[in-house]
PDB file of C-alpha atoms in Angstrom:
ATOM      1  CA  UNK A 272     148.136 108.909 122.066  1.00  0.00           C
ATOM      2  CA  UNK A 273     152.468 109.941 121.405  1.00  0.00           C
ATOM      3  CA  UNK A 274     153.807 110.960 118.411  1.00  0.00           C
ATOM      4  CA  UNK A 275     155.799 107.162 117.857  1.00  0.00           C
ATOM      5  CA  UNK A 276     152.785 105.274 118.832  1.00  0.00           C
ATOM      6  CA  UNK A 277     150.633 107.224 115.687  1.00  0.00           C
ATOM      7  CA  UNK A 278     153.337 106.664 113.001  1.00  0.00           C
ATOM      8  CA  UNK A 279     154.806 103.470 113.598  1.00  0.00           C
ATOM      9  CA  UNK A 280     152.312 100.460 113.862  1.00  0.00           C
ATOM     10  CA  UNK A 281     152.599  97.147 116.068  1.00  0.00           C
ATOM     11  CA  UNK A 282     154.750  95.702 113.579  1.00  0.00           C
ATOM     12  CA  UNK A 283     157.420  98.347 114.012  1.00  0.00           C
ATOM     13  CA  UNK A 284     156.421  99.940 110.490  1.00  0.00           C
ATOM     14  CA  UNK A 285     155.904 103.618 109.617  1.00  0.00           C
ATOM     15  CA  UNK A 286     152.422 104.285 108.868  1.00  0.00           C
ATOM     16  CA  UNK A 287     152.470 108.194 109.124  1.00  0.00           C
ATOM     17  CA  UNK A 288     155.435 110.472 108.986  1.00  0.00           C
ATOM     18  CA  UNK A 289     154.649 113.640 111.516  1.00  0.00           C
ATOM     19  CA  UNK A 290     158.006 114.082 113.488  1.00  0.00           C
ATOM     20  CA  UNK A 291     161.361 112.632 113.523  1.00  0.00           C
ATOM     21  CA  UNK A 292     160.824 113.185 117.338  1.00  0.00           C
ATOM     22  CA  UNK A 293     160.617 109.422 118.924  1.00  0.00           C
ATOM     23  CA  UNK A 294     161.991 107.319 115.528  1.00  0.00           C
ATOM     24  CA  UNK A 295     164.093 104.956 116.044  1.00  0.00           C
ATOM     25  CA  UNK A 296     167.647 105.027 114.369  1.00  0.00           C
ATOM     26  CA  UNK A 297     166.681 101.870 112.421  1.00  0.00           C
ATOM     27  CA  UNK A 298     163.440 103.712 110.941  1.00  0.00           C
ATOM     28  CA  UNK A 299     165.718 106.248 109.785  1.00  0.00           C
ATOM     29  CA  UNK A 300     168.260 104.389 108.683  1.00  0.00           C
ATOM     30  CA  UNK A 301     165.310 102.729 106.557  1.00  0.00           C
ATOM     31  CA  UNK A 302     163.984 105.749 104.988  1.00  0.00           C
ATOM     32  CA  UNK A 303     167.623 106.719 103.999  1.00  0.00           C
ATOM     33  CA  UNK A 304     168.258 103.445 102.411  1.00  0.00           C
ATOM     34  CA  UNK A 305     164.716 103.299 100.325  1.00  0.00           C
ATOM     35  CA  UNK A 306     165.851 106.790  99.174  1.00  0.00           C
ATOM     36  CA  UNK A 307     168.960 105.477  98.059  1.00  0.00           C
ATOM     37  CA  UNK A 308     167.103 103.077  96.335  1.00  0.00           C
ATOM     38  CA  UNK A 309     164.817 105.742  94.584  1.00  0.00           C
ATOM     39  CA  UNK A 310     167.523 107.800  93.208  1.00  0.00           C
ATOM     40  CA  UNK A 311     168.423 106.544  90.519  1.00  0.00           C
ATOM     41  CA  UNK A 312     164.845 106.874  88.915  1.00  0.00           C
ATOM     42  CA  UNK A 313     165.222 110.219  88.063  1.00  0.00           C
ATOM     43  CA  UNK A 314     168.323 109.361  85.438  1.00  0.00           C
ATOM     44  CA  UNK A 315     166.195 106.988  83.870  1.00  0.00           C
ATOM     45  CA  UNK A 316     164.588 107.448  80.252  1.00  0.00           C
ATOM     46  CA  UNK A 317     161.027 106.727  82.213  1.00  0.00           C
ATOM     47  CA  UNK A 318     161.230 108.071  85.658  1.00  0.00           C
ATOM     48  CA  UNK A 319     158.841 105.970  87.097  1.00  0.00           C
ATOM     49  CA  UNK A 320     158.313 102.881  89.266  1.00  0.00           C
ATOM     50  CA  UNK A 321     154.596 101.468  89.815  1.00  0.00           C
ATOM     51  CA  UNK A 322     154.600 100.903  93.399  1.00  0.00           C
ATOM     52  CA  UNK A 323     152.056 103.515  94.344  1.00  0.00           C
ATOM     53  CA  UNK A 324     149.570 102.768  90.942  1.00  0.00           C
ATOM     54  CA  UNK A 325     146.199 103.074  92.151  1.00  0.00           C
ATOM     55  CA  UNK A 326     146.327 105.058  95.014  1.00  0.00           C
ATOM     56  CA  UNK A 327     145.385 108.630  95.424  1.00  0.00           C
ATOM     57  CA  UNK A 328     147.117 111.258  97.226  1.00  0.00           C
ATOM     58  CA  UNK A 329     146.285 114.445  97.956  1.00  0.00           C
ATOM     59  CA  UNK A 330     148.475 117.106  99.129  1.00  0.00           C
ATOM     60  CA  UNK A 331     146.688 119.341 101.251  1.00  0.00           C
ATOM     61  CA  UNK A 332     148.201 122.929 101.881  1.00  0.00           C
ATOM     62  CA  UNK A 333     146.760 125.731 104.380  1.00  0.00           C
ATOM     63  CA  UNK A 334     150.260 127.280 104.012  1.00  0.00           C
ATOM     64  CA  UNK A 335     151.685 128.088 100.257  1.00  0.00           C
ATOM     65  CA  UNK A 336     154.641 126.165  99.853  1.00  0.00           C
ATOM     66  CA  UNK A 337     156.210 126.003  95.954  1.00  0.00           C
ATOM     67  CA  UNK A 338     159.164 123.644  96.635  1.00  0.00           C
ATOM     68  CA  UNK A 339     157.621 121.876  99.083  1.00  0.00           C
ATOM     69  CA  UNK A 340     154.372 120.910  97.098  1.00  0.00           C
ATOM     70  CA  UNK A 341     156.137 120.364  93.913  1.00  0.00           C
ATOM     71  CA  UNK A 342     158.433 118.019  95.345  1.00  0.00           C
ATOM     72  CA  UNK A 343     155.741 115.405  97.053  1.00  0.00           C
ATOM     73  CA  UNK A 344     153.870 116.389  94.124  1.00  0.00           C
ATOM     74  CA  UNK A 345     157.110 114.597  91.735  1.00  0.00           C
ATOM     75  CA  UNK A 346     157.317 112.479  94.043  1.00  0.00           C
ATOM     76  CA  UNK A 347     154.024 110.724  94.386  1.00  0.00           C
ATOM     77  CA  UNK A 348     153.773 110.818  90.051  1.00  0.00           C
ATOM     78  CA  UNK A 349     157.294 109.321  90.283  1.00  0.00           C
ATOM     79  CA  UNK A 350     155.524 106.441  91.958  1.00  0.00           C
ATOM     80  CA  UNK A 351     152.570 106.427  89.881  1.00  0.00           C
ATOM     81  CA  UNK A 352     150.095 107.557  91.958  1.00  0.00           C
ATOM     82  CA  UNK A 353     147.055 110.195  91.210  1.00  0.00           C
ATOM     83  CA  UNK A 354     147.700 113.590  92.781  1.00  0.00           C
ATOM     84  CA  UNK A 355     145.501 116.245  93.753  1.00  0.00           C
ATOM     85  CA  UNK A 356     146.790 119.561  94.816  1.00  0.00           C
ATOM     86  CA  UNK A 357     144.036 121.466  97.157  1.00  0.00           C
ATOM     87  CA  UNK A 358     145.028 124.802  97.763  1.00  0.00           C
ATOM     88  CA  UNK A 359     142.894 125.815 101.318  1.00  0.00           C
ATOM     89  CA  UNK A 360     143.464 129.571 100.685  1.00  0.00           C
ATOM     90  CA  UNK A 361     140.944 129.596  98.436  1.00  0.00           C
ATOM     91  CA  UNK A 362     138.975 126.574  99.130  1.00  0.00           C
ATOM     92  CA  UNK A 363     136.451 125.499 101.810  1.00  0.00           C
ATOM     93  CA  UNK A 364     138.532 126.327 105.228  1.00  0.00           C
ATOM     94  CA  UNK A 365     137.818 130.249 103.938  1.00  0.00           C
ATOM     95  CA  UNK A 366     133.803 129.559 104.113  1.00  0.00           C
ATOM     96  CA  UNK A 367     133.943 128.694 107.587  1.00  0.00           C
ATOM     97  CA  UNK A 368     134.402 124.890 107.254  1.00  0.00           C
ATOM     98  CA  UNK A 369     136.007 122.824 110.442  1.00  0.00           C
ATOM     99  CA  UNK A 370     139.568 121.089 109.846  1.00  0.00           C
ATOM    100  CA  UNK A 371     137.709 117.823 110.589  1.00  0.00           C
ATOM    101  CA  UNK A 372     134.835 118.770 107.820  1.00  0.00           C
ATOM    102  CA  UNK A 373     137.209 119.487 105.383  1.00  0.00           C
ATOM    103  CA  UNK A 374     138.838 116.287 106.344  1.00  0.00           C
ATOM    104  CA  UNK A 375     135.885 113.777 105.873  1.00  0.00           C
ATOM    105  CA  UNK A 376     134.459 115.527 102.885  1.00  0.00           C
ATOM    106  CA  UNK A 377     138.307 114.542 101.185  1.00  0.00           C
ATOM    107  CA  UNK A 378     138.070 110.766 103.025  1.00  0.00           C
ATOM    108  CA  UNK A 379     134.606 110.513 101.013  1.00  0.00           C
ATOM    109  CA  UNK A 380     136.460 110.800  97.224  1.00  0.00           C
ATOM    110  CA  UNK A 381     138.291 108.085  98.702  1.00  0.00           C
ATOM    111  CA  UNK A 382     142.105 109.319  98.912  1.00  0.00           C
ATOM    112  CA  UNK A 383     144.788 107.034 100.512  1.00  0.00           C
ATOM    113  CA  UNK A 384     147.138 109.624 101.558  1.00  0.00           C
ATOM    114  CA  UNK A 385     147.167 113.323 103.398  1.00  0.00           C
ATOM    115  CA  UNK A 386     150.110 115.363 102.653  1.00  0.00           C
ATOM    116  CA  UNK A 387     149.470 118.052 105.289  1.00  0.00           C
ATOM    117  CA  UNK A 388     151.042 121.729 105.279  1.00  0.00           C
ATOM    118  CA  UNK A 389     149.466 124.222 107.988  1.00  0.00           C
ATOM    119  CA  UNK A 390     150.599 126.999 110.353  1.00  0.00           C
ATOM    120  CA  UNK A 391     149.423 125.409 113.599  1.00  0.00           C
ATOM    121  CA  UNK A 392     151.570 123.120 114.874  1.00  0.00           C
ATOM    122  CA  UNK A 393     149.996 119.825 115.718  1.00  0.00           C
ATOM    123  CA  UNK A 394     147.299 119.725 112.475  1.00  0.00           C
ATOM    124  CA  UNK A 395     149.196 116.955 110.604  1.00  0.00           C
ATOM    125  CA  UNK A 396     148.918 114.923 114.414  1.00  0.00           C
ATOM    126  CA  UNK A 397     145.153 115.907 114.482  1.00  0.00           C
ATOM    127  CA  UNK A 398     144.934 114.103 110.855  1.00  0.00           C
ATOM    128  CA  UNK A 399     146.401 111.528 111.509  1.00  0.00           C
ATOM    129  CA  UNK A 400     144.589 110.540 114.934  1.00  0.00           C
ATOM    130  CA  UNK A 401     141.116 111.184 112.921  1.00  0.00           C
ATOM    131  CA  UNK A 402     141.954 109.842 109.332  1.00  0.00           C
ATOM    132  CA  UNK A 403     140.811 106.366 108.299  1.00  0.00           C
ATOM    133  CA  UNK A 404     142.457 103.526 109.490  1.00  0.00           C
ATOM    134  CA  UNK A 405     144.120 103.220 105.610  1.00  0.00           C
ATOM    135  CA  UNK A 406     144.932 106.751 105.161  1.00  0.00           C
ATOM    136  CA  UNK A 407     148.287 107.680 105.855  1.00  0.00           C
ATOM    137  CA  UNK A 408     149.526 111.222 106.877  1.00  0.00           C
ATOM    138  CA  UNK A 409     152.545 112.927 106.081  1.00  0.00           C
ATOM    139  CA  UNK A 410     153.473 116.237 107.794  1.00  0.00           C
ATOM    140  CA  UNK A 411     154.802 118.924 105.289  1.00  0.00           C
ATOM    141  CA  UNK A 412     155.548 121.355 107.709  1.00  0.00           C
ATOM    142  CA  UNK A 413     153.367 122.289 110.791  1.00  0.00           C
ATOM    143  CA  UNK A 414     153.546 125.519 112.727  1.00  0.00           C
ATOM    144  CA  UNK A 415     157.239 126.314 114.265  1.00  0.00           C
ATOM    145  CA  UNK A 416     156.854 122.304 115.044  1.00  0.00           C
ATOM    146  CA  UNK A 417     158.420 119.847 112.648  1.00  0.00           C
ATOM    147  CA  UNK A 418     159.387 119.259 109.153  1.00  0.00           C
ATOM    148  CA  UNK A 419     160.442 115.876 108.798  1.00  0.00           C
ATOM    149  CA  UNK A 420     160.663 115.220 105.186  1.00  0.00           C
ATOM    150  CA  UNK A 421     163.263 118.677 105.124  1.00  0.00           C
ATOM    151  CA  UNK A 422     165.400 117.216 107.900  1.00  0.00           C
ATOM    152  CA  UNK A 423     165.015 113.521 106.241  1.00  0.00           C
ATOM    153  CA  UNK A 424     166.752 115.028 102.832  1.00  0.00           C
ATOM    154  CA  UNK A 425     169.089 116.865 104.703  1.00  0.00           C
ATOM    155  CA  UNK A 426     170.489 113.651 106.199  1.00  0.00           C
ATOM    156  CA  UNK A 427     170.533 111.800 102.883  1.00  0.00           C
ATOM    157  CA  UNK A 428     172.566 114.782 101.151  1.00  0.00           C
ATOM    158  CA  UNK A 429     174.731 114.555 104.574  1.00  0.00           C
ATOM    159  CA  UNK A 430     175.227 110.690 104.271  1.00  0.00           C
ATOM    160  CA  UNK A 431     175.488 110.996 100.243  1.00  0.00           C
ATOM    161  CA  UNK A 432     178.518 113.491 100.607  1.00  0.00           C
ATOM    162  CA  UNK A 433     180.761 112.421 103.684  1.00  0.00           C
ATOM    163  CA  UNK A 434     179.647 108.906 103.811  1.00  0.00           C
ATOM    164  CA  UNK A 435     177.118 107.079 106.535  1.00  0.00           C
ATOM    165  CA  UNK A 436     179.333 107.727 110.170  1.00  0.00           C
ATOM    166  CA  UNK A 437     177.660 110.582 111.095  1.00  0.00           C
ATOM    167  CA  UNK A 438     179.177 109.410 114.479  1.00  0.00           C
ATOM    168  CA  UNK A 439     182.272 111.222 113.188  1.00  0.00           C
ATOM    169  CA  UNK A 440     180.770 114.505 112.087  1.00  0.00           C
ATOM    170  CA  UNK A 441     180.522 118.121 113.526  1.00  0.00           C
ATOM    171  CA  UNK A 442     177.716 119.527 112.224  1.00  0.00           C
ATOM    172  CA  UNK A 443     176.589 123.330 113.014  1.00  0.00           C
ATOM    173  CA  UNK A 444     172.572 125.024 112.446  1.00  0.00           C
ATOM    174  CA  UNK A 445     173.119 128.605 111.860  1.00  0.00           C
ATOM    175  CA  UNK A 446     170.272 131.008 111.897  1.00  0.00           C
ATOM    176  CA  UNK A 447     166.732 131.557 113.188  1.00  0.00           C
ATOM    177  CA  UNK A 448     166.472 128.331 115.256  1.00  0.00           C
ATOM    178  CA  UNK A 449     163.499 129.927 117.954  1.00  0.00           C
ATOM    179  CA  UNK A 450     161.090 129.889 114.867  1.00  0.00           C
ATOM    180  CA  UNK A 451     162.446 127.195 112.482  1.00  0.00           C
ATOM    181  CA  UNK A 452     160.616 124.136 112.334  1.00  0.00           C
ATOM    182  CA  UNK A 453     163.271 122.382 109.826  1.00  0.00           C
ATOM    183  CA  UNK A 454     165.992 122.725 113.009  1.00  0.00           C
ATOM    184  CA  UNK A 455     163.665 120.888 115.201  1.00  0.00           C
ATOM    185  CA  UNK A 456     163.614 118.436 112.452  1.00  0.00           C
ATOM    186  CA  UNK A 457     167.337 118.618 112.102  1.00  0.00           C
ATOM    187  CA  UNK A 458     168.156 118.124 115.507  1.00  0.00           C
ATOM    188  CA  UNK A 459     166.381 115.070 116.768  1.00  0.00           C
ATOM    189  CA  UNK A 460     167.572 113.418 113.204  1.00  0.00           C
ATOM    190  CA  UNK A 461     170.935 114.208 113.614  1.00  0.00           C
ATOM    191  CA  UNK A 462     171.074 112.990 117.588  1.00  0.00           C
ATOM    192  CA  UNK A 463     169.157 109.931 116.606  1.00  0.00           C
ATOM    193  CA  UNK A 464     171.964 109.198 113.567  1.00  0.00           C
ATOM    194  CA  UNK A 465     174.407 109.885 116.648  1.00  0.00           C
ATOM    195  CA  UNK A 466     176.032 112.579 115.299  1.00  0.00           C
ATOM    196  CA  UNK A 467     179.955 113.208 117.095  1.00  0.00           C
ATOM    197  CA  UNK A 468     178.527 116.931 117.458  1.00  0.00           C
ATOM    198  CA  UNK A 469     175.475 119.037 116.927  1.00  0.00           C
ATOM    199  CA  UNK A 470     175.937 123.152 117.271  1.00  0.00           C
ATOM    200  CA  UNK A 471     173.560 125.599 117.000  1.00  0.00           C
ATOM    201  CA  UNK A 472     174.241 129.240 116.558  1.00  0.00           C
ATOM    202  CA  UNK A 473     172.481 132.123 117.076  1.00  0.00           C
ATOM    203  CA  UNK A 474     171.525 135.715 118.442  1.00  0.00           C
ATOM    204  CA  UNK A 475     170.067 135.016 122.146  1.00  0.00           C
ATOM    205  CA  UNK A 476     166.803 136.369 120.396  1.00  0.00           C
ATOM    206  CA  UNK A 477     166.557 133.668 117.980  1.00  0.00           C
ATOM    207  CA  UNK A 478     167.406 130.700 120.118  1.00  0.00           C
ATOM    208  CA  UNK A 479     164.689 129.045 121.953  1.00  0.00           C
ATOM    209  CA  UNK A 480     164.647 128.712 125.909  1.00  0.00           C
ATOM    210  CA  UNK A 481     165.058 124.649 125.710  1.00  0.00           C
ATOM    211  CA  UNK A 482     167.918 124.755 123.575  1.00  0.00           C
ATOM    212  CA  UNK A 483     170.287 123.066 124.900  1.00  0.00           C
ATOM    213  CA  UNK A 484     168.051 119.994 126.545  1.00  0.00           C
ATOM    214  CA  UNK A 485     168.010 119.208 122.784  1.00  0.00           C
ATOM    215  CA  UNK A 486     171.292 117.860 123.102  1.00  0.00           C
ATOM    216  CA  UNK A 487     173.455 120.368 121.250  1.00  0.00           C
ATOM    217  CA  UNK A 488     176.093 122.961 121.984  1.00  0.00           C
ATOM    218  CA  UNK A 489     174.974 126.973 122.029  1.00  0.00           C
ATOM    219  CA  UNK A 490     176.917 129.441 120.510  1.00  0.00           C
ATOM    220  CA  UNK A 491     176.304 132.940 119.539  1.00  0.00           C
ATOM    221  CA  UNK A 492     179.304 133.541 117.920  1.00  0.00           C
ATOM    222  CA  UNK A 493     179.205 132.449 113.764  1.00  0.00           C
ATOM    223  CA  UNK A 494     183.138 131.835 113.855  1.00  0.00           C
ATOM    224  CA  UNK A 495     183.048 130.137 117.240  1.00  0.00           C
ATOM    225  CA  UNK A 496     180.463 128.262 116.274  1.00  0.00           C
ATOM    226  CA  UNK A 497     181.749 126.920 113.012  1.00  0.00           C
ATOM    227  CA  UNK A 498     185.060 126.368 113.905  1.00  0.00           C
ATOM    228  CA  UNK A 499     186.466 122.965 112.302  1.00  0.00           C
ATOM    229  CA  UNK A 500     182.837 121.852 111.775  1.00  0.00           C
ATOM    230  CA  UNK A 501     182.273 119.322 108.650  1.00  0.00           C
ATOM    231  CA  UNK A 502     178.891 120.412 107.246  1.00  0.00           C
ATOM    232  CA  UNK A 503     176.929 124.316 107.750  1.00  0.00           C
ATOM    233  CA  UNK A 504     173.487 124.068 107.753  1.00  0.00           C
ATOM    234  CA  UNK A 505     171.945 127.670 106.903  1.00  0.00           C
ATOM    235  CA  UNK A 506     168.350 128.872 108.102  1.00  0.00           C
ATOM    236  CA  UNK A 507     166.271 131.334 106.832  1.00  0.00           C
ATOM    237  CA  UNK A 508     165.243 134.451 108.451  1.00  0.00           C
ATOM    238  CA  UNK A 509     161.949 134.030 109.168  1.00  0.00           C
ATOM    239  CA  UNK A 510     160.321 137.448 109.444  1.00  0.00           C
ATOM    240  CA  UNK A 511     156.458 136.147 109.177  1.00  0.00           C
ATOM    241  CA  UNK A 512     156.756 134.197 112.624  1.00  0.00           C
ATOM    242  CA  UNK A 513     158.939 137.412 114.226  1.00  0.00           C
ATOM    243  CA  UNK A 514     156.915 139.175 117.201  1.00  0.00           C
ATOM    244  CA  UNK A 515     158.322 142.421 117.792  1.00  0.00           C
ATOM    245  CA  UNK A 516     162.027 143.644 117.500  1.00  0.00           C
ATOM    246  CA  UNK A 517     164.262 140.411 117.280  1.00  0.00           C
ATOM    247  CA  UNK A 518     166.599 141.786 115.043  1.00  0.00           C
ATOM    248  CA  UNK A 519     168.263 145.571 114.787  1.00  0.00           C
ATOM    249  CA  UNK A 520     168.092 144.992 111.030  1.00  0.00           C
ATOM    250  CA  UNK A 521     168.745 142.409 108.461  1.00  0.00           C
ATOM    251  CA  UNK A 522     172.373 144.508 107.542  1.00  0.00           C
ATOM    252  CA  UNK A 523     173.311 143.622 111.200  1.00  0.00           C
ATOM    253  CA  UNK A 524     172.244 140.080 110.736  1.00  0.00           C
ATOM    254  CA  UNK A 525     174.114 139.517 107.692  1.00  0.00           C
ATOM    255  CA  UNK A 526     177.437 141.586 109.389  1.00  0.00           C
ATOM    256  CA  UNK A 527     177.181 139.252 112.733  1.00  0.00           C
ATOM    257  CA  UNK A 528     175.541 135.910 111.106  1.00  0.00           C
ATOM    258  CA  UNK A 529     176.207 136.103 107.161  1.00  0.00           C
ATOM    259  CA  UNK A 530     177.798 132.969 105.755  1.00  0.00           C
ATOM    260  CA  UNK A 531     180.732 134.668 103.635  1.00  0.00           C
ATOM    261  CA  UNK A 532     183.909 132.413 101.980  1.00  0.00           C
ATOM    262  CA  UNK A 533     186.023 134.416 104.750  1.00  0.00           C
ATOM    263  CA  UNK A 534     184.282 133.202 107.576  1.00  0.00           C
ATOM    264  CA  UNK A 535     184.074 129.509 106.174  1.00  0.00           C
ATOM    265  CA  UNK A 536     188.092 129.832 106.447  1.00  0.00           C
ATOM    266  CA  UNK A 537     187.686 128.527 109.852  1.00  0.00           C
ATOM    267  CA  UNK A 538     185.873 125.088 109.249  1.00  0.00           C
ATOM    268  CA  UNK A 539     186.850 121.972 108.002  1.00  0.00           C
ATOM    269  CA  UNK A 540     188.640 122.846 104.552  1.00  0.00           C
ATOM    270  CA  UNK A 541     185.973 119.987 102.891  1.00  0.00           C
ATOM    271  CA  UNK A 542     183.241 121.823 105.010  1.00  0.00           C
ATOM    272  CA  UNK A 543     180.140 121.281 103.297  1.00  0.00           C
ATOM    273  CA  UNK A 544     177.130 124.387 103.061  1.00  0.00           C
ATOM    274  CA  UNK A 545     173.584 123.437 103.158  1.00  0.00           C
ATOM    275  CA  UNK A 546     170.096 125.482 103.136  1.00  0.00           C
ATOM    276  CA  UNK A 547     166.954 124.583 102.917  1.00  0.00           C
ATOM    277  CA  UNK A 548     165.836 127.511 100.855  1.00  0.00           C
ATOM    278  CA  UNK A 549     164.792 129.551  99.858  1.00  0.00           C
ATOM    279  CA  UNK A 550     168.005 131.860 100.430  1.00  0.00           C
ATOM    280  CA  UNK A 551     167.722 135.593 101.529  1.00  0.00           C
ATOM    281  CA  UNK A 552     170.771 136.007  99.646  1.00  0.00           C
ATOM    282  CA  UNK A 553     173.246 139.053 101.304  1.00  0.00           C
ATOM    283  CA  UNK A 554     171.011 138.027 104.503  1.00  0.00           C
ATOM    284  CA  UNK A 555     172.167 134.744 105.327  1.00  0.00           C
ATOM    285  CA  UNK A 556     174.382 134.410 102.860  1.00  0.00           C
ATOM    286  CA  UNK A 557     176.186 135.729 100.114  1.00  0.00           C
ATOM    287  CA  UNK A 558     175.879 134.801  96.687  1.00  0.00           C
ATOM    288  CA  UNK A 559     179.498 133.416  96.508  1.00  0.00           C
ATOM    289  CA  UNK A 560     179.144 130.690  99.424  1.00  0.00           C
ATOM    290  CA  UNK A 561     175.660 129.927  98.073  1.00  0.00           C
ATOM    291  CA  UNK A 562     176.910 129.092  94.762  1.00  0.00           C
ATOM    292  CA  UNK A 563     180.240 127.890  95.624  1.00  0.00           C
ATOM    293  CA  UNK A 564     181.913 124.582  95.429  1.00  0.00           C
ATOM    294  CA  UNK A 565     181.524 123.741  98.610  1.00  0.00           C
ATOM    295  CA  UNK A 566     177.184 124.168  98.737  1.00  0.00           C
ATOM    296  CA  UNK A 567     175.160 121.689  97.636  1.00  0.00           C
ATOM    297  CA  UNK A 568     171.611 123.660  98.126  1.00  0.00           C
ATOM    298  CA  UNK A 569     170.555 122.421  94.452  1.00  0.00           C
ATOM    299  CA  UNK A 570     171.052 118.613  95.226  1.00  0.00           C
ATOM    300  CA  UNK A 571     169.405 118.696  98.544  1.00  0.00           C
ATOM    301  CA  UNK A 572     166.100 119.901  96.159  1.00  0.00           C
ATOM    302  CA  UNK A 573     166.998 116.972  94.081  1.00  0.00           C
ATOM    303  CA  UNK A 574     167.239 114.306  96.755  1.00  0.00           C
ATOM    304  CA  UNK A 575     163.859 115.668  98.249  1.00  0.00           C
ATOM    305  CA  UNK A 576     161.988 113.716  95.566  1.00  0.00           C
ATOM    306  CA  UNK A 577     163.646 110.585  96.914  1.00  0.00           C
ATOM    307  CA  UNK A 578     163.353 111.252 100.138  1.00  0.00           C
ATOM    308  CA  UNK A 579     159.365 111.842 100.080  1.00  0.00           C
ATOM    309  CA  UNK A 580     158.991 109.127  97.616  1.00  0.00           C
ATOM    310  CA  UNK A 581     160.731 107.013 100.301  1.00  0.00           C
ATOM    311  CA  UNK A 582     158.190 108.130 102.783  1.00  0.00           C
ATOM    312  CA  UNK A 583     155.631 107.691 100.548  1.00  0.00           C
ATOM    313  CA  UNK A 584     156.224 104.192  99.608  1.00  0.00           C
ATOM    314  CA  UNK A 585     156.998 103.223 103.221  1.00  0.00           C
ATOM    315  CA  UNK A 586     153.654 104.626 104.736  1.00  0.00           C
ATOM    316  CA  UNK A 587     151.506 102.936 102.160  1.00  0.00           C
ATOM    317  CA  UNK A 588     153.226  99.551 102.230  1.00  0.00           C
ATOM    318  CA  UNK A 589     152.327  99.619 106.006  1.00  0.00           C
ATOM    319  CA  UNK A 590     148.655  99.779 105.342  1.00  0.00           C
ATOM    320  CA  UNK A 591     148.846  97.599 102.430  1.00  0.00           C
ATOM    321  CA  UNK A 592     150.543  94.632 104.606  1.00  0.00           C
ATOM    322  CA  UNK A 593     147.847  95.466 107.073  1.00  0.00           C
ATOM    323  CA  UNK A 594     145.384  95.208 105.214  1.00  0.00           C
ATOM    324  CA  UNK A 595     146.352  91.425 103.925  1.00  0.00           C
ATOM    325  CA  UNK A 596     147.541  90.218 106.983  1.00  0.00           C
ATOM    326  CA  UNK A 597     143.500  91.297 108.356  1.00  0.00           C
ATOM    327  CA  UNK A 598     142.448  89.501 104.903  1.00  0.00           C
ATOM    328  CA  UNK A 599     144.484  86.381 105.751  1.00  0.00           C
ATOM    329  CA  UNK A 600     142.859  86.338 109.374  1.00  0.00           C
ATOM    330  CA  UNK A 601     139.120  86.632 108.130  1.00  0.00           C
TER     331      UNK A 601
END
């Protein structure tokens, strides 16, 4: 079964959210529009809506990630769901329990959604293929493969700052493209939303061999790559995923690819600077840029809650609607 068939039901509704690849422009736009409707919830005195009351969501993290897990937890709680956080490092995986055993045991607790983060590419797809029909699976990052909610919160941030017409934008993604699941998801999202020009900028050792087939322009010089762009998305150097000497040193990387105010001068005067976090200051960018007026890095974190609320509500609605239809047919 393809990713698209696994993610979308017969009515075109999102039932799992595993990857951006293969999803339609209309589904991505629906996610962004739904997130917009939730964006104001955080400003309310009571920061809750009752959409998922009575539902149980399990954050199943096989990899540590304070920021992503926290925003998923907040999103679920703001939708009035019950949330269970499970740290697998300290759980049954250490005792030799298989992924399928873990899944079956949690299913027996009558949960409604799994949010899965795993070091292996394809782990979220594995869960989605094996869960009971009423359960949704959201991918919170799997290996080098995908991080779809991060990409969508980035798209939401761009749309809020630059407006809904992606076709007039030049966007540059800078840094460790090779090891970044975020970059792959961002590229798919930007191209699906018909972005005018998508560039990747990185040393040759950090660019995947199939990069140009993804529908991007490849640059190995920072200033050439960010010239006249409207949005710059910096990526974290993922030392933990690198094998061998892919970089001479972090100091040398900053010298060639670190974003500074001086280098920003070649971009559009109204350029927006983004980073999925956490930032390595003095490696990917200096503090003057990270904390400067062009940076929307903290806004990205805030928007992550609304986007994850959107995806949770859309996937659960698809299951609820399908169950209601089945009861009508009986």
